[in-house]
Coordinates of C-alpha atoms and ligand atoms in Angstrom, one line a residue:
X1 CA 42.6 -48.5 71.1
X2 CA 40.2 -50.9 73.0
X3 CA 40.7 -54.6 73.5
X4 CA 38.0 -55.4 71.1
X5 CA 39.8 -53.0 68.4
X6 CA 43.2 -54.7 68.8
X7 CA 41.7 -58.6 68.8
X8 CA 39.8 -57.3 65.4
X9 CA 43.6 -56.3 64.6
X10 CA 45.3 -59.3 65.3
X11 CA 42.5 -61.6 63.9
X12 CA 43.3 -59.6 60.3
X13 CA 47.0 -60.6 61.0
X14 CA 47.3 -55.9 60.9
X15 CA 48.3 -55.6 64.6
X16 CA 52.3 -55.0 64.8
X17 CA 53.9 -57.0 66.9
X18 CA 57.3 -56.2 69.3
X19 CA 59.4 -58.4 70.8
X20 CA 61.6 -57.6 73.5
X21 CA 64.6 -60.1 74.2
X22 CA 65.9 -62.1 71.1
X23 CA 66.9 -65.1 72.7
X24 CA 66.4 -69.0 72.6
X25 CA 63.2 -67.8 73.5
X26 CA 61.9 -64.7 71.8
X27 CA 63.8 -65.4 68.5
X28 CA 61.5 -68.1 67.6
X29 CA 58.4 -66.1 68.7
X30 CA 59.4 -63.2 66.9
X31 CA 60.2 -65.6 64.0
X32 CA 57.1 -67.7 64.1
X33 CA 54.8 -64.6 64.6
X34 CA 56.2 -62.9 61.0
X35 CA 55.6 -66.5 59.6
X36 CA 51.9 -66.1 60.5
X37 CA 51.3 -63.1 58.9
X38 CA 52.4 -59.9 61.7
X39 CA 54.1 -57.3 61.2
X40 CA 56.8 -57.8 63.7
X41 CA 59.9 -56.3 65.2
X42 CA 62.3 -57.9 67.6
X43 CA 64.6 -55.8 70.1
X44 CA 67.5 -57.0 71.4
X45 CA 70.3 -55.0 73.5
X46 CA 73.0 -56.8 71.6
X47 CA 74.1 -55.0 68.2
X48 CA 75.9 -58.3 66.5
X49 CA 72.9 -60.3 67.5
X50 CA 70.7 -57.6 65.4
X51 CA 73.0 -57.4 62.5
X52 CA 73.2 -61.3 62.6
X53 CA 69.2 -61.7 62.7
X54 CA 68.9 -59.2 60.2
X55 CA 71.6 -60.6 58.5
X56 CA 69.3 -63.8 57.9
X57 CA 71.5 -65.7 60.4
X58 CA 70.6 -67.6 63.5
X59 CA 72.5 -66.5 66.3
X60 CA 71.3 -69.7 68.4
X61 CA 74.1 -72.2 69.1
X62 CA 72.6 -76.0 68.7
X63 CA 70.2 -77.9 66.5
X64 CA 67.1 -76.0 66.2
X65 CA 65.0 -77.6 63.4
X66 CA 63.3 -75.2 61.4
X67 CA 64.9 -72.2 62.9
X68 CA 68.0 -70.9 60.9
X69 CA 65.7 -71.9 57.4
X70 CA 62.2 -69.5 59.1
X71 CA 64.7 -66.4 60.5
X72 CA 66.2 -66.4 56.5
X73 CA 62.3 -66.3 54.9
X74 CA 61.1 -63.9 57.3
X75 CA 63.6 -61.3 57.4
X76 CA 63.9 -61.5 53.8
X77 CA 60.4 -61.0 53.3
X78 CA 60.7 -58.5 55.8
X79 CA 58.2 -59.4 57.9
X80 CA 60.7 -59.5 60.6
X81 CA 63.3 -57.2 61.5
X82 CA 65.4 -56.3 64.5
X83 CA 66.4 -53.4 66.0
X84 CA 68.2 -52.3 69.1
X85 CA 66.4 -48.9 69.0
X86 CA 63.0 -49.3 71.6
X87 CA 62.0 -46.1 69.3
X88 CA 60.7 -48.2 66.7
X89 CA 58.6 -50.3 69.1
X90 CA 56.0 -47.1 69.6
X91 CA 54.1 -48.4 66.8
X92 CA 53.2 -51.8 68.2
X93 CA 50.3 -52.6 69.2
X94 CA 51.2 -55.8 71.0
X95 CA 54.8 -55.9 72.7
X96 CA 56.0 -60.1 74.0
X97 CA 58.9 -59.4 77.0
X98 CA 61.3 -62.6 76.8
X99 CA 64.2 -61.0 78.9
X100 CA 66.4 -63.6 81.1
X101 CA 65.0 -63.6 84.6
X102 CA 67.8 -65.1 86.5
X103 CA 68.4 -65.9 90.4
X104 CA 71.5 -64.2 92.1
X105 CA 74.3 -66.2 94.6
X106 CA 71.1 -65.9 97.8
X107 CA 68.2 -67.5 95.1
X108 CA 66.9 -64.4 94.9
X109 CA 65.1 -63.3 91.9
X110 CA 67.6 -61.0 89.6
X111 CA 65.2 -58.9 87.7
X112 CA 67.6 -56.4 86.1
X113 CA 66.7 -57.2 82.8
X114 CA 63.0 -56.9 83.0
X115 CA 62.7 -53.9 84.8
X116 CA 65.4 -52.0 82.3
X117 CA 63.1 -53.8 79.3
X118 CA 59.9 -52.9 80.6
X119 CA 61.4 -48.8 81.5
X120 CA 62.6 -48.7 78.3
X121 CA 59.2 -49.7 76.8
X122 CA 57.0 -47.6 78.9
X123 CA 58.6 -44.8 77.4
X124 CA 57.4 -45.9 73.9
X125 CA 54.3 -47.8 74.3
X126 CA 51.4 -46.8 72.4
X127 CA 48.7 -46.0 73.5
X128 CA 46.1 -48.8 74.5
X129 CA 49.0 -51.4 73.4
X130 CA 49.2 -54.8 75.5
X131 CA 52.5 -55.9 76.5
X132 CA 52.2 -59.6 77.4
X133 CA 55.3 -61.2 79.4
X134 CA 56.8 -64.5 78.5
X135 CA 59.6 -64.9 81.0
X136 CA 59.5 -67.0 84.0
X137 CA 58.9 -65.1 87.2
X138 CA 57.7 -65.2 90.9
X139 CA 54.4 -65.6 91.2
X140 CA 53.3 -61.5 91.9
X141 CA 55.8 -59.8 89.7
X142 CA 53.4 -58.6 87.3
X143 CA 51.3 -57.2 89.9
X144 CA 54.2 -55.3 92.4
X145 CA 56.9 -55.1 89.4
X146 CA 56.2 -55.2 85.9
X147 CA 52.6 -53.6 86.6
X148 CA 54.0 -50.2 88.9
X149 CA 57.4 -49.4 86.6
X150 CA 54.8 -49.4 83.4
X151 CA 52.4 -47.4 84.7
X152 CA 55.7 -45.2 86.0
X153 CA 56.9 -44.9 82.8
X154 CA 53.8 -44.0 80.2
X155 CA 52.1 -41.7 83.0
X156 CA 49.1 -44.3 82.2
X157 CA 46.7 -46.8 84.0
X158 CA 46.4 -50.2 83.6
X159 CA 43.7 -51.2 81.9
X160 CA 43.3 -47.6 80.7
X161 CA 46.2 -46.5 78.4
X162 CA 47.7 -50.2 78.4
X163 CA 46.9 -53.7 78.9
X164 CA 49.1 -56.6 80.5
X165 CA 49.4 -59.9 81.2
X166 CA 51.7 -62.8 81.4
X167 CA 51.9 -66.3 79.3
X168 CA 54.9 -67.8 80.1
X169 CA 57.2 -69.9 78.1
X170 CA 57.6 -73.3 77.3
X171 CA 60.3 -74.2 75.4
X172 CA 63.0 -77.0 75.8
X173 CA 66.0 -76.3 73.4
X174 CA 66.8 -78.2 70.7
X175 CA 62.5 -78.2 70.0
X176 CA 62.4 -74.4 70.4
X177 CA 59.6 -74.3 67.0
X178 CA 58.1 -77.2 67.4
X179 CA 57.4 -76.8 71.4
X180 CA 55.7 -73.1 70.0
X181 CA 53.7 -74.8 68.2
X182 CA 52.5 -77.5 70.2
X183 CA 52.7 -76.7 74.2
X184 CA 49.1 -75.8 76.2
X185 CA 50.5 -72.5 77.3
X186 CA 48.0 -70.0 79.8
X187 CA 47.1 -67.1 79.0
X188 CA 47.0 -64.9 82.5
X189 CA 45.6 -61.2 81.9
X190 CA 45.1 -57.9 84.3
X191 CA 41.6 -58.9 83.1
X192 CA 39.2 -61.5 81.8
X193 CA 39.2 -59.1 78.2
X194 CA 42.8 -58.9 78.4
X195 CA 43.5 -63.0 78.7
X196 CA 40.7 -63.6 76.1
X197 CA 42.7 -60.9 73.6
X198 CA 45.9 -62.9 74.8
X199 CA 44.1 -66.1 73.1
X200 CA 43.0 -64.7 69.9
X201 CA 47.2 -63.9 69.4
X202 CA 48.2 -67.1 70.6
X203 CA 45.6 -68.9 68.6
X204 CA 47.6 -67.5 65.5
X205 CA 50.1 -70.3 66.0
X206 CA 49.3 -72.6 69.2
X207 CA 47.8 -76.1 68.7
X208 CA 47.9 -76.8 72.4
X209 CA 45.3 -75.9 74.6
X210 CA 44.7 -71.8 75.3
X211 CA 43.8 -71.3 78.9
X212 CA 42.8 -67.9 80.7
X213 CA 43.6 -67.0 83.9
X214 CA 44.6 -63.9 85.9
X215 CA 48.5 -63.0 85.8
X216 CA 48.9 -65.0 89.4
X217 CA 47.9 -68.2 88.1
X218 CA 49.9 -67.9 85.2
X219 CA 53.3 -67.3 87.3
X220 CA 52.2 -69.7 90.0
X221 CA 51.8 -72.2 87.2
X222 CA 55.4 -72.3 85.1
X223 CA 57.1 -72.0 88.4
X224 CA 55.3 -74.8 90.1
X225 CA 55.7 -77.1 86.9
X226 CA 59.6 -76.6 87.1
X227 CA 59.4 -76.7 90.9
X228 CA 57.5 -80.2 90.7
X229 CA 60.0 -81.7 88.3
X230 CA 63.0 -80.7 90.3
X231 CA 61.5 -81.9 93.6
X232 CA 61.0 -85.4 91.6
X233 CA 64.6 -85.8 90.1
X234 CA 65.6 -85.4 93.6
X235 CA 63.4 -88.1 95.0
X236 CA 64.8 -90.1 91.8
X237 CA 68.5 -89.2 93.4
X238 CA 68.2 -89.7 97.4
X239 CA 66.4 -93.3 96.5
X240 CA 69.6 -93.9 94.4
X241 CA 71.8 -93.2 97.4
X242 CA 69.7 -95.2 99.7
X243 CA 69.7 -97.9 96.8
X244 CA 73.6 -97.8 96.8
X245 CA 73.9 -97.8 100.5
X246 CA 71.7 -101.1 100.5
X247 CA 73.2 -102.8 97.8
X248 CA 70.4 -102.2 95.7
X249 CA 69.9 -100.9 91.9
X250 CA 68.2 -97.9 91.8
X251 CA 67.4 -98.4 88.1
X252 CA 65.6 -101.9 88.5
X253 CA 63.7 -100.4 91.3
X254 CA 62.6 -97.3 90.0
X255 CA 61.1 -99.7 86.6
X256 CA 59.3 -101.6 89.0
X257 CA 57.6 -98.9 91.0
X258 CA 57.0 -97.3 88.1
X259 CA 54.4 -100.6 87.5
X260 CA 52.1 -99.1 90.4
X261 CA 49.4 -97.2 89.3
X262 CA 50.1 -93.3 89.8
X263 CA 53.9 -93.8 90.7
X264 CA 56.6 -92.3 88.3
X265 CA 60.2 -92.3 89.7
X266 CA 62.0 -90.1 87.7
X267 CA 66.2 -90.8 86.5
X268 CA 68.9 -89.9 89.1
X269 CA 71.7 -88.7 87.9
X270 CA 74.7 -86.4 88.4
X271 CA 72.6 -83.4 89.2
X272 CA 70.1 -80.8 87.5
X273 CA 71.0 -78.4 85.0
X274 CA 69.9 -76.2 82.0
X275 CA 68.5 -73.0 82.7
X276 CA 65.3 -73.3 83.9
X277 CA 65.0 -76.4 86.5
X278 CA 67.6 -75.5 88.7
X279 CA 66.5 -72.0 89.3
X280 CA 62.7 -72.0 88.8
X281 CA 61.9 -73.3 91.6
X282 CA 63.8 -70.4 93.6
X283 CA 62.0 -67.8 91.4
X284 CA 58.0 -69.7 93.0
X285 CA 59.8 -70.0 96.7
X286 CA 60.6 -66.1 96.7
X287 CA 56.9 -66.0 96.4
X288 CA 56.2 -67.0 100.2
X289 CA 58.8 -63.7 100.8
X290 CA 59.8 -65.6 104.3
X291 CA 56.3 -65.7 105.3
X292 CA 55.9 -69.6 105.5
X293 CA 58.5 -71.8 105.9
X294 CA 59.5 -73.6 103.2
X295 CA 61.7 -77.0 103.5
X296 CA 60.4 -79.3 100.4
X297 CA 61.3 -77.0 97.8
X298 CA 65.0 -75.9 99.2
X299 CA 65.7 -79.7 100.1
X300 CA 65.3 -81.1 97.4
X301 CA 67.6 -78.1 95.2
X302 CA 70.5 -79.4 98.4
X303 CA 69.6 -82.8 97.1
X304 CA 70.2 -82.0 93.9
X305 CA 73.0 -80.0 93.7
X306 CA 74.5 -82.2 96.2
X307 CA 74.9 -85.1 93.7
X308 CA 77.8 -83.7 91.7
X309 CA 79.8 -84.2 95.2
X310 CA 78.6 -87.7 95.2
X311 CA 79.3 -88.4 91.9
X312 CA 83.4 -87.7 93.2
X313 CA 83.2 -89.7 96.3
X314 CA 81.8 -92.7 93.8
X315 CA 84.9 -91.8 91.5
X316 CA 87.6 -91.3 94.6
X317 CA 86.5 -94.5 96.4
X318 CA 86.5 -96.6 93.4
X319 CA 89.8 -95.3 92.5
X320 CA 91.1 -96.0 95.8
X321 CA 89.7 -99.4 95.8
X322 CA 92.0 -100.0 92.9
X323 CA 94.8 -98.8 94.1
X324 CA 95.0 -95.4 92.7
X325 CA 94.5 -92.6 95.1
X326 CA 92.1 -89.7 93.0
X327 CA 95.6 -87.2 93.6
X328 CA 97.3 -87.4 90.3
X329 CA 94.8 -89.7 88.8
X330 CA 93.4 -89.5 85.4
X331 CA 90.1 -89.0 84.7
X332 CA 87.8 -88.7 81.7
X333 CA 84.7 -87.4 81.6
X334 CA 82.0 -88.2 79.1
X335 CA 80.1 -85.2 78.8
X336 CA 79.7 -81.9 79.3
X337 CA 76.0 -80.5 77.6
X338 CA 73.6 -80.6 80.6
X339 CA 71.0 -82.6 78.6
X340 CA 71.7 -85.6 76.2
X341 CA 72.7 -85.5 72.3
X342 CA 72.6 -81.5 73.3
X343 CA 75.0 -78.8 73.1
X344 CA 73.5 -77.0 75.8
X345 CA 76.4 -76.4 79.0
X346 CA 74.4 -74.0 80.7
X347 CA 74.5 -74.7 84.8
X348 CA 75.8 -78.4 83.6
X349 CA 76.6 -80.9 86.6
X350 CA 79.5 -81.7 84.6
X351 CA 80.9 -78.4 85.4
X352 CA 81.0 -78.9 89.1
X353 CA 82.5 -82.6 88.4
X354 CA 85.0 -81.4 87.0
X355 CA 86.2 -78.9 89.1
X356 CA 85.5 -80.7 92.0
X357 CA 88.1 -83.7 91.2
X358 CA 90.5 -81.0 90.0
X359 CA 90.9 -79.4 93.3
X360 CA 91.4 -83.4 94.3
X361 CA 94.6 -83.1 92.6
X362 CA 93.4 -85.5 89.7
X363 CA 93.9 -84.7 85.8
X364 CA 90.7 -84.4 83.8
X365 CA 90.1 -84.3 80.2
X366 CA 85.9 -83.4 79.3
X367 CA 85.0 -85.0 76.3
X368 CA 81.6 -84.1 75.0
X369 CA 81.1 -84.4 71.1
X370 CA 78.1 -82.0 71.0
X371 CA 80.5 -78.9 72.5
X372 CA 82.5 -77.1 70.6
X373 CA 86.0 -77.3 71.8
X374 CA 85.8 -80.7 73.8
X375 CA 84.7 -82.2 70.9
X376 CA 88.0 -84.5 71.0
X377 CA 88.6 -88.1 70.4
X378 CA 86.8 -89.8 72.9
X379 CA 89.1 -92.9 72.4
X380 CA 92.1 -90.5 72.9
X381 CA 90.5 -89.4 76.3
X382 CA 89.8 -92.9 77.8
X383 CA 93.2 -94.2 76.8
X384 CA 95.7 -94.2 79.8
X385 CA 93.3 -93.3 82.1
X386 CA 92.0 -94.3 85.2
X387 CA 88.5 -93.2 85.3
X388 CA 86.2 -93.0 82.6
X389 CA 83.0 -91.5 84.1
X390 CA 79.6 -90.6 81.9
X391 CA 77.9 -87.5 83.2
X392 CA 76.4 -87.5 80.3
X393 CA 74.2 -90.2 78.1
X394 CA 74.6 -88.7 74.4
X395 CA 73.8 -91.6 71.9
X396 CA 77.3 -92.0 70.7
X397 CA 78.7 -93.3 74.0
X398 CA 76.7 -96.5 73.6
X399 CA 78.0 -97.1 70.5
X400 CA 81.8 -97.2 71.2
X401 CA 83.9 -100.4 71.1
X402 CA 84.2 -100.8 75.3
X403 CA 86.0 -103.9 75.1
X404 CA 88.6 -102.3 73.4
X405 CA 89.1 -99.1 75.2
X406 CA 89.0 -100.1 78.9
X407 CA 92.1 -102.0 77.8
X408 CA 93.5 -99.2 76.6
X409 CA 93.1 -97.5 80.4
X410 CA 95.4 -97.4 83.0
X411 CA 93.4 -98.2 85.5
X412 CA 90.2 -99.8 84.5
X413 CA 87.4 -97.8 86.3
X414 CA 84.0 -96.9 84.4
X415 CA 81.7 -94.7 86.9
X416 CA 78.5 -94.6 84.8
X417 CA 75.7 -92.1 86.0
X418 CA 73.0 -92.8 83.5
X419 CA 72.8 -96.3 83.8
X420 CA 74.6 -96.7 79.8
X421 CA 75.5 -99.9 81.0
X422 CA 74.1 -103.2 81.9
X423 CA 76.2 -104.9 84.0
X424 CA 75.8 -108.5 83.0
X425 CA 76.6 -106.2 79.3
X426 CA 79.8 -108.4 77.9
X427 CA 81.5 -104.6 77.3
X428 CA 82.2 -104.2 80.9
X429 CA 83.3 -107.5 82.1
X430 CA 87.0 -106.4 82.3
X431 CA 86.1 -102.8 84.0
X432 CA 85.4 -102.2 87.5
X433 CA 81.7 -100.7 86.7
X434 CA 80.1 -98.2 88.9
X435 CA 76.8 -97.4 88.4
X436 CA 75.1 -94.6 90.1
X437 CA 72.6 -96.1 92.8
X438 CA 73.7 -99.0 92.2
X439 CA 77.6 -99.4 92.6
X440 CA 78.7 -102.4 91.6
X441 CA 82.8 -102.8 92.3
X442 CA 81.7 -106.2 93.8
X443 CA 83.9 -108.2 91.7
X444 CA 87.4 -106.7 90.9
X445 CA 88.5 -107.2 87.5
X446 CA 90.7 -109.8 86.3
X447 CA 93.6 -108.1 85.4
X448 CA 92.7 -105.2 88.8
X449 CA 96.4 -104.4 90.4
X450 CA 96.5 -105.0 94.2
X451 CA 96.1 -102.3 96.2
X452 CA 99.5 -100.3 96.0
X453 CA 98.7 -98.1 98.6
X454 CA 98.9 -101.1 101.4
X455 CA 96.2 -99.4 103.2
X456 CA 92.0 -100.9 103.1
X457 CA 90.5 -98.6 100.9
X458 CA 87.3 -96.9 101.6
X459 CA 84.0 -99.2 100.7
X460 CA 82.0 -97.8 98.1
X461 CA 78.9 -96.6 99.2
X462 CA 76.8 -100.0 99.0
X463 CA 80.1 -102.0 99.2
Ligands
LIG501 N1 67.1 -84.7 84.8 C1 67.4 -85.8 85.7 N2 66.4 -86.8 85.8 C2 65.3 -86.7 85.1 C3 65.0 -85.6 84.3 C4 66.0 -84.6 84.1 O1 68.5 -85.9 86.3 O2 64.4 -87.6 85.3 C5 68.2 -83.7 84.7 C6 68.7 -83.6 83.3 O3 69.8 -84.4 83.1 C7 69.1 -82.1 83.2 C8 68.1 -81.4 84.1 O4 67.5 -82.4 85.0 O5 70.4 -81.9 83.7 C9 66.9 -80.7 83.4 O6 66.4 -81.7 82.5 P1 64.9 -81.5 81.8 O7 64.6 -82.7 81.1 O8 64.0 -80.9 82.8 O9 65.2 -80.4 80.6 P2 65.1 -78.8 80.6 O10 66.0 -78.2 81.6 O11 65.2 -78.4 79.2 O12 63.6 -78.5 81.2 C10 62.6 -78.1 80.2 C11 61.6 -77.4 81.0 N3 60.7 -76.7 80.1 C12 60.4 -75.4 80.4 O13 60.8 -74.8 81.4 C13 59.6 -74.7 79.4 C14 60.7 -78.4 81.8 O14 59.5 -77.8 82.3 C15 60.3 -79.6 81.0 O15 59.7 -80.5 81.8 C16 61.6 -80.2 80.4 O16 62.2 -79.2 79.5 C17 61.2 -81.4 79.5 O17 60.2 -82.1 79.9 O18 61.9 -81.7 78.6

């Protein structure tokens, strides 16, 4: 089939579509592609995930708008259907790859997925079929990986017997449809024909902007976008130490900045997670292979994964300030998703707070009311403790009755690292409030017990 056969296809809605990799992100393609009209098969290494796609049921954790209601109308239409079998992908005309494309221990890329995905395909692709990949990856895979094991495995040439190219993703969970829908997304094929056959599918269902590329571009683009947002949070976070060792507020200063023309300070906070921030950026600096030095892009993942530590020395010198060395102390900590009013934990800060004051001897209880299984009574956790600290900024923390439950703690320490709290705000007049790049602790409570430990604690950063 030529390229100019298969966009005829795809513009009468006939070409059949696969999709490789059911996950946050190829469930809702695979979904939204049978809602427009194609014929489409997902694949998906996982047998319960099949049976509970085909099943009608969402296998995605977390509020997805739109999502559970579409998967039920197009599988029982039967527009959709999923399969673990690669067999029943030989028919497809168009094949999406949406495999995890993780980084291992070193940052290097971890591409065990996509090559065993794109094997298994080349043994079924038809012929003259385009396979278009949607997961993030270093800048050159599709030319020296995805490119060579294809050709490998159909004992055809690109651009001969098969076409590829390379649009990746860009979802956020929790707006998985609507992002599909909406986001300018590039369209990077082994040639001009390919990336303008790329449009005429995307077009089906994208609102935003279609541009064409070559398969470079579009790798060097999703990594650098993800590489430039994580080298800004950590600017955000190494002014909010600097702030704090100054005696300044981080959260003041970034607003004001932000009043310049062209400036936009990002939020500090307790670190970066999720699952594409923190390790994007590794998959673009694997691109350089060594051969330039590269100090930006590594500092600035040190900067950021360097702030759950921080966010412990904030806890363990205001606790010690108070007379309560961290050893034995009780802490509670206010969330555990990686993003707010999310049930998303994946590479959460939290995660590392918490272990990190648990090897300090200290007793934690993680309260987060969007994760199943720490969904407990947040005024349960807060009372008798000595450290309430929000990782987290989930709506429903605003709302509770402060006043009321710093009484109820032992020792009254709030560490807030998303700026919840105001702190001329009447709720924390009776807490020792730390703020994240800003500190605080300059004005002991009233009811504060005297240092117990007889020693001079350690000053706060900014103290
Ligand atoms: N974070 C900060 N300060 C900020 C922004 C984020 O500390 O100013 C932290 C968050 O708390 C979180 C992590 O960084 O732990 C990531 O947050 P995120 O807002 O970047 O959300 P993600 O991880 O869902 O990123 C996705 C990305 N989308 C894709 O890769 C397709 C990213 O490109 C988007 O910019 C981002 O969503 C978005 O804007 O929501």
């Amino acid at each position: 089939m030529t390229l100019a056969e298969l966009r005829a296809k795809i513009d009468r809605r006939e070409a059949r579509v696969g999709v490789i990799g059911l996950g946050y992100v190829g469930l809702p393609v695979a979904c939204t592609l049978a809602r427009v009209g194609f014929h489409t098969l997902g694949v998906d290494l996982k047998a319960d995930r099949v049976a509970h796609i085909n099943a009608g049921m969402s296998p995605i954790e977390g509020d997805e708008p739109g999502l559970a209601e579409l998967l039920a109308e197009v599988t029982v239409s039967g527009r959709l259907r999923a399969t673990c079998d690669y067999e029943d992908v030989r028919t497809a005309d168009v094949v999406l790859v949406s495999v995890e494309t993780p980084v291992d221990d070193d940052h290097r890329p971890e591409y065990r997925s996509l090559t065993s995905a794109c094997s298994a395909l080349g043994q079924v692709l038809g012929e003259g079929a385009l396979v278009i990949v949607e997961s993030t990856i270093t800048p050159g895979t599709i030319d020296q990986v995805v490119r060579p094991l294809l050709e490998e495995t159909t004992g055809r040439q690109l651009n001969k017997g098969f076409y590829l190219g390379h649009c990746p993703e860009r979802v956020m969970p929790g707006h998985l449809l609507e992002n599909l829908g909406t986001m300018s997304r590039i369209c990077g094929g082994s040639t001009a024909e390919t990336a303008e056959t790329m449009v005429a599918l995307y077009r089906s269902y994208v609102r935003g902007d279609l541009d064409t590329a070559d398969c470079v571009t579009a790798e060097l683009v999703k990594t650098v976008e993800n590489a430039y947002r994580d080298v800004n949070i950590a600017f955000a976070n190494e002014v909010a130490l600097i702030c704090e060792s100054v005696g300044g507020d981080v959260w003041r200063v970034r607003e004001l900045v932000n009043k310049s023309p062209g400036r936009n300070v990002l939020l500090p906070g307790p670190g970066v997670g999720g699952h594409c921030i923190p390790k994007d950026p590794w998959l673009l600096a694997a691109a350089a292979k060594g051969s330039i030095p590269l100090r930006l892009i590594p500092a600035a993942r040190a900067v950021n994964d360097g702030m759950p530590q921080h966010v412990v020395d904030l806890i363990t010198s205001g606790l010690h300030r108070l007379g309560r060395p961290v050893s034995g102390a009780r802490v509670a900590v206010l969330g555990y998703a990686y993003l707010e009013n999310s049930d998303d934990t994946r590479n959460s800060p939290s995660e590392s707070v918490v272990a990190q004051l648990v090897s300090c001897g200290a007793t934690v209880l993680a309260q987060d009311p969007y994760v199943s299984g720490l969904n407990r009574d947040v005024e349960e956790v807060i009372a008798g403790s000595d450290c309430a600290v929000i990782l987290v900024n989930h709506r429903s923390y605003a709302a509770l009755d402060w006043p009321r439950l710093i009484t109820s703690m032992r020792t009254p320490l709030v560490v807030d690292t998303r700026r919840l709290f105001r702190d001329e705000a009447p709720p924390m007049r009776d807490a020792c409030l730390l703020t994240l790049g800003a500190v605080g602790l300059d004005r002991p409570p009233t009811n504060s017990k005297p240092d117990s430990t007889g020693t001079t604690p350690p000053r706060a950063p900014g103290e």
